Amino acid sequence: LHTGERHEGGGGILAERRPGLVPLFAKGGSAIPLLSADHKITSTDHMQTEPWQVHLCPGLDGEISTLYWDEGDGWEFQGGQFARLLL
């Protein structure tokens, strides 16, 4: 994730660990919501007011990701109360 390097899969990967970063792999076509490392989060309520970024991991064939976003505190998403972003 940190380098943007692509791997075909089906084999092993030797990943060098860099200070402060955990090796993280994502499937092509994924969208990963991230909070800035500069912000301390002490509860899920606090997350609602912090800025987010979405890291896109493009797929080989132009796969499109879908990100669903809801209030995070109930079941209203089952009734369609959520934002759906096609990325």
Backbone as ProteinMPNN parsed JSONL, in Angstrom:
{"seq_chain_A": "LHTGERHEGGGGILAERRPGLVPLFAKGGSAIPLLSADHKITSTDHMQTEPWQVHLCPGLDGEISTLYWDEGDGWEFQGGQFARLLL", "coords_chain_A": {"N_chain_A": [[0.828, -1.194, 0.0], [1.941, 1.253, 0.77], [3.941, 1.775, -1.086], [2.848, 1.531, -3.612], [3.508, -0.444, -5.323], [2.932, -3.151, -7.54], [1.81, -6.556, -7.339], [1.518, -9.746, -8.734], [0.529, -11.988, -7.435], [0.033, -15.362, -6.152], [2.503, -16.2, -5.315], [5.289, -15.903, -3.023], [6.143, -12.966, -1.089], [8.724, -10.867, -0.215], [8.836, -8.501, 2.09], [10.162, -5.45, 3.037], [10.334, -4.038, 6.19], [9.644, -0.786, 7.079], [10.617, 1.821, 9.339], [8.004, 2.852, 11.45], [6.002, 2.114, 9.707], [3.703, -0.411, 8.84], [3.896, -3.324, 6.907], [1.505, -3.489, 4.401], [-0.938, -4.923, 2.418], [-3.138, -4.653, -0.333], [-6.005, -5.618, -2.176], [-6.291, -5.228, -5.686], [-8.414, -2.719, -6.948], [-9.544, -1.968, -4.614], [-10.88, 0.294, -2.129], [-9.735, 2.237, 0.449], [-10.602, 3.659, 3.407], [-9.031, 6.171, 5.322], [-7.798, 7.639, 8.312], [-6.039, 10.597, 9.151], [-2.684, 10.369, 10.3], [-1.93, 12.315, 12.001], [-3.892, 12.924, 13.801], [-5.278, 12.295, 16.955], [-7.366, 9.767, 17.969], [-9.837, 9.077, 20.208], [-12.266, 7.892, 20.592], [-15.072, 6.345, 18.88], [-16.998, 8.251, 18.362], [-15.506, 10.583, 18.183], [-14.242, 10.195, 15.769], [-16.042, 11.023, 13.861], [-15.799, 13.739, 13.424], [-13.325, 14.197, 12.365], [-10.955, 14.673, 9.658], [-11.025, 12.624, 6.749], [-9.349, 10.437, 4.439], [-9.409, 8.799, 1.267], [-7.872, 6.048, 0.085], [-7.106, 4.833, -3.001], [-6.763, 1.778, -4.659], [-5.934, 0.922, -7.604], [-7.279, -1.48, -9.884], [-6.164, -4.005, -12.226], [-7.771, -4.199, -14.509], [-9.308, -1.912, -14.508], [-11.138, -2.044, -12.418], [-13.89, -1.044, -10.366], [-14.375, 0.407, -7.234], [-16.636, 0.307, -4.458], [-17.695, 2.346, -1.901], [-19.258, 2.319, 1.141], [-20.896, 4.421, 3.424], [-22.002, 5.083, 6.609], [-23.907, 6.232, 9.507], [-22.827, 4.857, 11.646], [-23.763, 4.158, 14.151], [-26.027, 2.633, 14.528], [-28.793, 0.853, 13.037], [-29.833, 1.912, 10.749], [-28.789, 1.825, 8.201], [-29.732, -0.47, 7.034], [-32.169, 0.226, 6.074], [-31.518, 1.779, 3.963], [-30.239, 4.154, 4.583], [-27.522, 5.495, 3.963], [-24.429, 6.601, 2.536], [-23.301, 6.034, -0.731], [-20.495, 5.601, -2.532], [-19.144, 5.476, -5.694], [-16.06, 4.566, -6.764]], "CA_chain_A": [[0.0, 0.0, 0.0], [2.751, 2.455, 0.938], [4.809, 2.02, -2.246], [2.102, 1.469, -4.866], [4.055, -1.539, -6.132], [1.954, -4.199, -7.85], [2.232, -7.955, -7.304], [0.548, -10.593, -9.425], [-0.035, -12.992, -6.541], [0.4, -16.732, -6.431], [3.851, -16.484, -4.836], [5.651, -15.2, -1.808], [6.658, -11.603, -1.19], [9.594, -10.447, 0.871], [8.554, -7.078, 2.28], [11.01, -4.795, 4.012], [9.589, -3.186, 7.119], [10.235, 0.535, 7.287], [10.228, 2.359, 10.646], [6.742, 3.573, 11.518], [5.026, 1.597, 8.74], [3.455, -1.842, 8.838], [3.62, -3.778, 5.532], [0.069, -3.642, 4.198], [-1.258, -5.29, 1.044], [-4.55, -4.453, -0.65], [-6.432, -6.173, -3.454], [-6.571, -4.251, -6.724], [-9.816, -2.321, -7.008], [-10.014, -1.634, -3.265], [-10.885, 1.667, -1.615], [-9.447, 2.115, 1.871], [-10.737, 4.938, 4.119], [-7.949, 6.366, 6.289], [-7.7, 8.855, 9.105], [-4.686, 11.141, 9.173], [-1.888, 9.94, 11.451], [-1.708, 13.478, 12.857], [-5.024, 13.118, 14.701], [-5.498, 11.273, 17.97], [-8.767, 9.374, 18.061], [-10.056, 8.427, 21.496], [-13.543, 7.176, 20.571], [-15.691, 6.341, 17.557], [-17.688, 9.537, 18.195], [-14.489, 11.559, 17.786], [-13.912, 9.956, 14.357], [-17.02, 11.679, 12.996], [-15.433, 15.135, 13.164], [-11.955, 14.258, 11.847], [-10.874, 14.524, 8.203], [-10.715, 11.295, 6.215], [-8.855, 10.31, 3.081], [-9.695, 7.498, 0.68], [-6.745, 5.584, -0.72], [-7.594, 3.942, -4.051], [-5.814, 0.792, -5.17], [-6.528, 0.572, -8.893], [-7.151, -2.845, -10.375], [-5.545, -4.131, -13.55], [-8.76, -4.035, -15.579], [-10.159, -0.762, -14.226], [-12.216, -2.36, -11.477], [-14.428, 0.09, -9.623], [-14.702, 0.111, -5.846], [-17.791, 0.963, -3.862], [-17.496, 2.647, -0.486], [-20.51, 2.616, 1.835], [-20.643, 5.223, 4.612], [-23.23, 5.321, 7.37], [-23.717, 6.952, 10.773], [-21.978, 4.05, 12.492], [-24.274, 3.982, 15.509], [-27.353, 2.024, 14.542], [-29.131, -0.09, 11.967], [-30.552, 2.619, 9.699], [-28.247, 1.462, 6.883], [-30.559, -1.538, 6.474], [-33.279, 0.885, 5.392], [-31.0, 2.592, 2.868], [-29.691, 5.422, 5.031], [-26.072, 5.481, 3.87], [-23.891, 7.188, 1.308], [-22.617, 5.04, -1.561], [-19.591, 6.272, -3.456], [-18.465, 4.626, -6.681], [-14.717, 5.124, -6.933]], "C_chain_A": [[0.872, 1.258, 0.0], [3.583, 2.792, -0.299], [4.043, 2.091, -3.558], [2.586, 0.363, -5.793], [3.0, -2.623, -6.32], [2.596, -5.578, -7.78], [1.131, -8.787, -7.939], [-0.12, -11.597, -8.495], [0.428, -14.384, -6.935], [1.81, -17.106, -5.98], [4.113, -15.707, -3.565], [6.197, -13.814, -2.092], [7.54, -11.345, 0.025], [9.445, -8.937, 0.997], [9.47, -6.532, 3.36], [10.162, -3.895, 4.892], [10.346, -1.888, 7.312], [9.769, 1.073, 8.632], [8.923, 3.166, 10.563], [5.679, 3.081, 10.558], [4.922, 0.083, 8.869], [3.233, -2.256, 7.387], [2.125, -4.093, 5.383], [-0.188, -3.883, 2.722], [-2.758, -5.147, 0.828], [-4.841, -5.038, -2.025], [-6.704, -5.045, -4.444], [-8.059, -3.977, -6.829], [-10.386, -1.929, -5.658], [-10.001, -0.136, -3.013], [-10.74, 1.557, -0.103], [-9.59, 3.482, 2.533], [-9.681, 5.026, 5.219], [-8.136, 7.673, 7.048], [-6.255, 9.319, 9.07], [-3.971, 10.68, 10.432], [-1.654, 11.084, 12.423], [-2.791, 13.652, 13.922], [-5.121, 11.966, 15.688], [-6.991, 11.016, 18.091], [-8.944, 8.603, 19.363], [-11.384, 7.68, 21.568], [-14.095, 7.206, 19.147], [-16.479, 7.619, 17.31], [-16.717, 10.606, 17.698], [-14.138, 11.419, 16.303], [-14.837, 10.726, 13.419], [-16.613, 13.095, 12.614], [-14.03, 15.292, 12.586], [-11.952, 14.097, 10.329], [-10.432, 13.11, 7.804], [-10.1, 11.436, 4.835], [-9.288, 8.938, 2.579], [-8.531, 7.144, -0.227], [-7.29, 4.566, -1.725], [-6.466, 3.047, -4.528], [-6.362, 0.301, -6.505], [-6.272, -0.882, -9.277], [-6.576, -2.85, -11.778], [-6.519, -3.838, -14.682], [-9.727, -2.893, -15.308], [-11.327, -1.065, -13.315], [-12.624, -1.117, -10.711], [-14.77, -0.381, -8.219], [-15.971, 0.847, -5.442], [-17.513, 1.141, -2.385], [-18.853, 3.03, 0.091], [-20.174, 3.34, 3.125], [-21.963, 5.437, 5.328], [-22.895, 6.021, 8.682], [-22.855, 6.173, 11.757], [-22.521, 3.779, 13.885], [-25.658, 3.342, 15.55], [-27.534, 1.103, 13.349], [-29.86, 0.584, 10.809], [-30.051, 2.278, 8.295], [-29.076, 0.369, 6.226], [-31.762, -0.981, 5.725], [-32.805, 1.819, 4.293], [-30.413, 3.931, 3.288], [-28.156, 5.323, 5.104], [-25.667, 6.193, 2.588], [-23.14, 6.081, 0.565], [-21.804, 5.791, -2.591], [-18.968, 5.261, -4.401], [-17.132, 5.28, -7.004], [-13.983, 4.421, -8.047]], "O_chain_A": [[0.566, 2.223, -0.7], [3.896, 3.958, -0.537], [4.545, 2.661, -4.527], [2.118, 0.251, -6.926], [2.272, -2.969, -5.39], [3.768, -5.75, -8.115], [-0.053, -8.549, -7.701], [-1.247, -12.015, -8.761], [1.131, -14.559, -7.931], [2.262, -18.221, -6.239], [3.265, -14.949, -3.093], [6.654, -13.526, -3.198], [7.13, -11.585, 1.161], [9.874, -8.186, 0.121], [9.548, -7.08, 4.46], [9.369, -3.091, 4.4], [11.527, -1.883, 7.66], [8.636, 0.81, 9.035], [8.772, 4.044, 9.714], [4.553, 3.58, 10.586], [5.93, -0.613, 8.992], [2.456, -1.607, 6.687], [1.565, -4.871, 6.155], [0.29, -3.132, 1.871], [-3.553, -5.482, 1.707], [-4.01, -4.959, -2.929], [-7.282, -4.022, -4.079], [-8.87, -4.902, -6.802], [-11.566, -1.594, -5.553], [-9.216, 0.604, -3.605], [-11.523, 0.869, 0.552], [-8.793, 4.379, 2.262], [-9.466, 4.066, 5.959], [-8.575, 8.677, 6.488], [-5.343, 8.498, 8.969], [-4.572, 10.606, 11.504], [-1.224, 10.854, 13.553], [-2.622, 14.445, 14.848], [-5.054, 10.799, 15.301], [-7.779, 11.94, 18.291], [-8.277, 7.593, 19.589], [-11.609, 6.914, 22.505], [-13.644, 7.992, 18.313], [-16.619, 8.037, 16.16], [-17.086, 11.444, 16.875], [-13.778, 12.401, 15.653], [-14.447, 11.047, 12.296], [-17.046, 13.6, 11.578], [-13.591, 16.416, 12.342], [-12.844, 13.458, 9.772], [-9.579, 12.5, 8.448], [-10.309, 12.436, 4.149], [-9.508, 8.022, 3.371], [-8.241, 7.854, -1.19], [-7.871, 3.554, -1.333], [-5.351, 3.508, -4.771], [-7.164, -0.632, -6.54], [-5.199, -1.432, -9.029], [-6.512, -1.812, -12.436], [-6.125, -3.284, -15.708], [-10.847, -2.898, -15.818], [-12.38, -0.435, -13.411], [-11.801, -0.243, -10.44], [-15.378, -1.435, -8.037], [-16.323, 1.876, -6.018], [-17.137, 0.191, -1.697], [-19.514, 3.944, -0.401], [-19.268, 2.928, 3.849], [-22.93, 5.913, 4.734], [-21.739, 6.36, 8.936], [-22.214, 6.773, 12.62], [-21.81, 3.223, 14.723], [-26.383, 3.507, 16.531], [-26.571, 0.639, 12.739], [-30.447, -0.101, 9.971], [-30.785, 2.421, 7.317], [-29.125, 0.281, 4.999], [-32.309, -1.641, 4.842], [-33.604, 2.577, 3.742], [-30.116, 4.764, 2.432], [-27.583, 5.099, 6.17], [-26.473, 6.359, 1.673], [-22.426, 5.288, 1.18], [-22.346, 6.523, -3.418], [-18.337, 4.3, -3.962], [-17.088, 6.421, -7.466], [-12.834, 4.755, -8.336]]}, "name": "protein", "num_of_chains": 1, "seq": "LHTGERHEGGGGILAERRPGLVPLFAKGGSAIPLLSADHKITSTDHMQTEPWQVHLCPGLDGEISTLYWDEGDGWEFQGGQFARLLL"}
